[in-house]
Amino acid sequence: MSLLEMKNIKKSFDGQVVLKDISLSVEKGEVLGIIGPSGSGKSTLLRCATGLEKQDFGEIKYEGTFGLVFQNFNLFPHYSVMKNITDAPIKVQKRKKEEVYEEARELLRKMGLEDKEKAYPFQLSGGQQQRISIARALAMKPDILFFDEPTSALDPELTGEILKVIRDLAAEHMTMVIVTHEMNFAKNVADKIIFMDQGIIAEEGTPEEVFGSSNKRMQEFLGKLG
Ligand code: ADP
Ligand code: MG
C-alpha cells in the first residue's frame, strides 16, 4: 500500500527549475533514503511532499498524516521540552492532556531524555534537541516521518545518537523518508534510495543498485564525499 505518491512534480523558483519531473512512491513500512549534491532539490522535494511548498505541476496523494524533522531542530525556544512535545497533539489534534502527557513521557524515555521534560531547548545539546524534535514529531502519531538532513547541524560525536534513534524507528517499521548526507547510514537503513541530481531522480533502486551504479554523476558525487 502506498502512503505517499508523487507524480510528475515540477517546481521552479523565479524561473529556475528546481524539480524537473519527479515521480515517486513510498510504501507502508518502507524507508526511503534521498541523497544527492547540495542544490539538487532534495529539501524542495520534501517541502512539496509535506505541503510546505506548493508544486507548480503534478499530483501528490497521501494516506494518513506525516511528521517532519528539520536540520535545525526548530524547537520553540520559549517552550519547555514537555510543551514542545505536547502542544500540537493537545491544540491541533484536540487530544486529552493527561493521555498526551503520558505518551510524551514514554517518548522521552525512548529517547533517553526522561529527566529533561522541564528543560528549555537552550539547556540541551544539539543531539538532545534533535531527539526532542523527533519525539515532538512522533507525538502526532504520524503515518510517515520525513527527515531533512537530521544530523547535518550536529557535531560528529552527536550524529550517532540521532542515527541510532532513526535505526530503532526503522526496526519498528516506521515509514520514513530521510534526506541524508550520511552515506553508510543511507546504505544500511534504507530499503530504497533515490539519487537526486539537478532536479531529477538520476538513480533509483536498492542501496546495492544505487551505490553500485556506474552513473557518472553518482560516481562523482561519491568521490567528492569520499
Ligand atoms: P538541496 O536540499 O538538495 O540542497 P534545495 O531544494 O534546498 O536543494 O534547493 C534547490 C535549489 O532551489 C537551490 O538552487 C536553491 O537555491 C533553490 N531554492 C530552494 N528554495 C528556494 C526558495 N524558497 N526561493 C528561491 N530559490 C529556492
Ligand atoms: Mg537541503
PDB file of C-alpha atoms in Angstrom, residues 98-217:
ATOM      1  CA  GLU A  98      -3.343  13.512  30.500  1.00  0.00           C
ATOM      2  CA  GLU A  99      -3.087  10.977  27.711  1.00  0.00           C
ATOM      3  CA  VAL A 100      -0.745  13.169  25.643  1.00  0.00           C
ATOM      4  CA  TYR A 101       1.499  13.841  28.660  1.00  0.00           C
ATOM      5  CA  GLU A 102       1.728  10.139  29.401  1.00  0.00           C
ATOM      6  CA  GLU A 103       2.695   9.378  25.819  1.00  0.00           C
ATOM      7  CA  ALA A 104       5.197  12.247  25.807  1.00  0.00           C
ATOM      8  CA  ARG A 105       6.891  10.787  28.909  1.00  0.00           C
ATOM      9  CA  GLU A 106       7.065   7.416  27.173  1.00  0.00           C
ATOM     10  CA  LEU A 107       8.660   9.080  24.112  1.00  0.00           C
ATOM     11  CA  LEU A 108      11.153  10.904  26.344  1.00  0.00           C
ATOM     12  CA  ARG A 109      12.100   7.570  27.939  1.00  0.00           C
ATOM     13  CA  LYS A 110      12.577   6.090  24.496  1.00  0.00           C
ATOM     14  CA  MET A 111      14.879   8.988  23.564  1.00  0.00           C
ATOM     15  CA  GLY A 112      16.813   8.613  26.844  1.00  0.00           C
ATOM     16  CA  LEU A 113      15.695  12.079  27.949  1.00  0.00           C
ATOM     17  CA  GLU A 114      13.191  11.312  30.700  1.00  0.00           C
ATOM     18  CA  ASP A 115      14.890  13.798  33.048  1.00  0.00           C
ATOM     19  CA  LYS A 116      14.560  16.711  30.610  1.00  0.00           C
ATOM     20  CA  GLU A 117      10.834  17.380  30.483  1.00  0.00           C
ATOM     21  CA  LYS A 118      11.116  20.706  32.326  1.00  0.00           C
ATOM     22  CA  ALA A 119      14.250  21.855  30.476  1.00  0.00           C
ATOM     23  CA  TYR A 120      14.255  24.524  27.774  1.00  0.00           C
ATOM     24  CA  PRO A 121      15.894  23.972  24.380  1.00  0.00           C
ATOM     25  CA  PHE A 122      18.858  26.279  25.152  1.00  0.00           C
ATOM     26  CA  GLN A 123      19.789  23.996  28.057  1.00  0.00           C
ATOM     27  CA  LEU A 124      20.197  20.981  25.759  1.00  0.00           C
ATOM     28  CA  SER A 125      22.912  19.818  23.385  1.00  0.00           C
ATOM     29  CA  GLY A 126      22.157  19.772  19.648  1.00  0.00           C
ATOM     30  CA  GLY A 127      21.776  15.989  19.754  1.00  0.00           C
ATOM     31  CA  GLN A 128      19.314  16.239  22.652  1.00  0.00           C
ATOM     32  CA  GLN A 129      17.356  18.990  20.873  1.00  0.00           C
ATOM     33  CA  GLN A 130      17.129  16.855  17.762  1.00  0.00           C
ATOM     34  CA  ARG A 131      15.876  13.868  19.792  1.00  0.00           C
ATOM     35  CA  ILE A 132      13.213  16.157  21.300  1.00  0.00           C
ATOM     36  CA  SER A 133      12.202  17.273  17.840  1.00  0.00           C
ATOM     37  CA  ILE A 134      11.863  13.618  16.783  1.00  0.00           C
ATOM     38  CA  ALA A 135       9.753  12.977  19.912  1.00  0.00           C
ATOM     39  CA  ARG A 136       7.635  16.011  19.018  1.00  0.00           C
ATOM     40  CA  ALA A 137       7.024  14.644  15.519  1.00  0.00           C
ATOM     41  CA  LEU A 138       6.195  11.166  16.888  1.00  0.00           C
ATOM     42  CA  ALA A 139       3.735  12.614  19.423  1.00  0.00           C
ATOM     43  CA  MET A 140       1.423  13.389  16.497  1.00  0.00           C
ATOM     44  CA  LYS A 141       1.383   9.662  15.644  1.00  0.00           C
ATOM     45  CA  PRO A 142       2.342  10.248  12.022  1.00  0.00           C
ATOM     46  CA  ASP A 143       1.980   7.604   9.336  1.00  0.00           C
ATOM     47  CA  ILE A 144       5.159   8.877   7.657  1.00  0.00           C
ATOM     48  CA  LEU A 145       8.103  10.673   9.190  1.00  0.00           C
ATOM     49  CA  PHE A 146      10.201  12.946   6.957  1.00  0.00           C
ATOM     50  CA  PHE A 147      13.745  13.935   7.913  1.00  0.00           C
ATOM     51  CA  ASP A 148      15.694  16.692   6.170  1.00  0.00           C
ATOM     52  CA  GLU A 149      19.393  16.136   6.929  1.00  0.00           C
ATOM     53  CA  PRO A 150      18.699  15.495  10.626  1.00  0.00           C
ATOM     54  CA  THR A 151      22.377  15.293  11.571  1.00  0.00           C
ATOM     55  CA  SER A 152      23.964  17.959   9.390  1.00  0.00           C
ATOM     56  CA  ALA A 153      23.831  20.690  12.059  1.00  0.00           C
ATOM     57  CA  LEU A 154      25.408  18.405  14.679  1.00  0.00           C
ATOM     58  CA  ASP A 155      28.982  17.842  15.745  1.00  0.00           C
ATOM     59  CA  PRO A 156      30.178  14.434  14.518  1.00  0.00           C
ATOM     60  CA  GLU A 157      30.145  12.939  18.034  1.00  0.00           C
ATOM     61  CA  LEU A 158      26.422  13.736  18.374  1.00  0.00           C
ATOM     62  CA  THR A 159      25.447  12.330  14.989  1.00  0.00           C
ATOM     63  CA  GLY A 160      25.486   8.705  16.138  1.00  0.00           C
ATOM     64  CA  GLU A 161      22.788   9.165  18.778  1.00  0.00           C
ATOM     65  CA  ILE A 162      20.370  10.532  16.181  1.00  0.00           C
ATOM     66  CA  LEU A 163      21.160   7.825  13.651  1.00  0.00           C
ATOM     67  CA  LYS A 164      20.521   5.223  16.354  1.00  0.00           C
ATOM     68  CA  VAL A 165      17.080   6.679  17.107  1.00  0.00           C
ATOM     69  CA  ILE A 166      16.216   6.534  13.389  1.00  0.00           C
ATOM     70  CA  ARG A 167      17.535   2.971  13.127  1.00  0.00           C
ATOM     71  CA  ASP A 168      15.360   1.959  16.084  1.00  0.00           C
ATOM     72  CA  LEU A 169      12.324   3.514  14.370  1.00  0.00           C
ATOM     73  CA  ALA A 170      13.145   1.590  11.186  1.00  0.00           C
ATOM     74  CA  ALA A 171      13.296  -1.626  13.223  1.00  0.00           C
ATOM     75  CA  GLU A 172       9.760  -0.809  14.432  1.00  0.00           C
ATOM     76  CA  HIS A 173       8.703  -0.470  10.761  1.00  0.00           C
ATOM     77  CA  MET A 174       8.077   3.267  10.904  1.00  0.00           C
ATOM     78  CA  THR A 175       7.598   4.564   7.357  1.00  0.00           C
ATOM     79  CA  MET A 176      10.291   7.196   6.764  1.00  0.00           C
ATOM     80  CA  VAL A 177      11.694   9.458   4.064  1.00  0.00           C
ATOM     81  CA  ILE A 178      15.204  10.554   5.009  1.00  0.00           C
ATOM     82  CA  VAL A 179      17.329  13.114   3.195  1.00  0.00           C
ATOM     83  CA  THR A 180      20.857  12.464   4.410  1.00  0.00           C
ATOM     84  CA  HIS A 181      24.491  13.022   3.582  1.00  0.00           C
ATOM     85  CA  GLU A 182      25.471  10.065   5.772  1.00  0.00           C
ATOM     86  CA  MET A 183      26.133   7.536   3.032  1.00  0.00           C
ATOM     87  CA  ASN A 184      26.835   4.495   5.224  1.00  0.00           C
ATOM     88  CA  PHE A 185      23.703   5.202   7.194  1.00  0.00           C
ATOM     89  CA  ALA A 186      21.645   5.521   3.992  1.00  0.00           C
ATOM     90  CA  LYS A 187      23.090   2.234   2.750  1.00  0.00           C
ATOM     91  CA  ASN A 188      22.292   0.412   5.977  1.00  0.00           C
ATOM     92  CA  VAL A 189      18.893   1.784   6.919  1.00  0.00           C
ATOM     93  CA  ALA A 190      17.124   2.463   3.604  1.00  0.00           C
ATOM     94  CA  ASP A 191      15.096  -0.081   1.666  1.00  0.00           C
ATOM     95  CA  LYS A 192      15.195   2.155  -1.376  1.00  0.00           C
ATOM     96  CA  ILE A 193      17.496   5.026  -2.388  1.00  0.00           C
ATOM     97  CA  ILE A 194      16.899   7.953  -4.676  1.00  0.00           C
ATOM     98  CA  PHE A 195      19.883   9.901  -6.012  1.00  0.00           C
ATOM     99  CA  MET A 196      18.854  13.418  -6.985  1.00  0.00           C
ATOM    100  CA  ASP A 197      20.896  15.484  -9.361  1.00  0.00           C
ATOM    101  CA  GLN A 198      19.922  18.879 -10.780  1.00  0.00           C
ATOM    102  CA  GLY A 199      16.225  18.435 -10.088  1.00  0.00           C
ATOM    103  CA  ILE A 200      15.791  14.931 -11.453  1.00  0.00           C
ATOM    104  CA  ILE A 201      15.928  11.433  -9.996  1.00  0.00           C
ATOM    105  CA  ALA A 202      19.172  10.308 -11.621  1.00  0.00           C
ATOM    106  CA  GLU A 203      19.251   6.873  -9.956  1.00  0.00           C
ATOM    107  CA  GLU A 204      16.727   4.869  -8.000  1.00  0.00           C
ATOM    108  CA  GLY A 205      16.796   1.385  -6.533  1.00  0.00           C
ATOM    109  CA  THR A 206      18.053  -0.714  -3.652  1.00  0.00           C
ATOM    110  CA  PRO A 207      21.160   0.588  -1.858  1.00  0.00           C
ATOM    111  CA  GLU A 208      23.219  -2.073  -3.679  1.00  0.00           C
ATOM    112  CA  GLU A 209      21.906  -0.945  -7.057  1.00  0.00           C
ATOM    113  CA  VAL A 210      22.345   2.776  -6.458  1.00  0.00           C
ATOM    114  CA  PHE A 211      25.733   2.684  -4.737  1.00  0.00           C
ATOM    115  CA  GLY A 212      26.992   0.145  -7.251  1.00  0.00           C
ATOM    116  CA  SER A 213      25.721   2.152 -10.214  1.00  0.00           C
ATOM    117  CA  SER A 214      28.087   3.245 -12.946  1.00  0.00           C
ATOM    118  CA  ASN A 215      26.136   6.522 -13.350  1.00  0.00           C
ATOM    119  CA  LYS A 216      28.826   9.129 -13.855  1.00  0.00           C
ATOM    120  CA  ARG A 217      27.194  11.803 -11.680  1.00  0.00           C
TER     121      ARG A 217
END
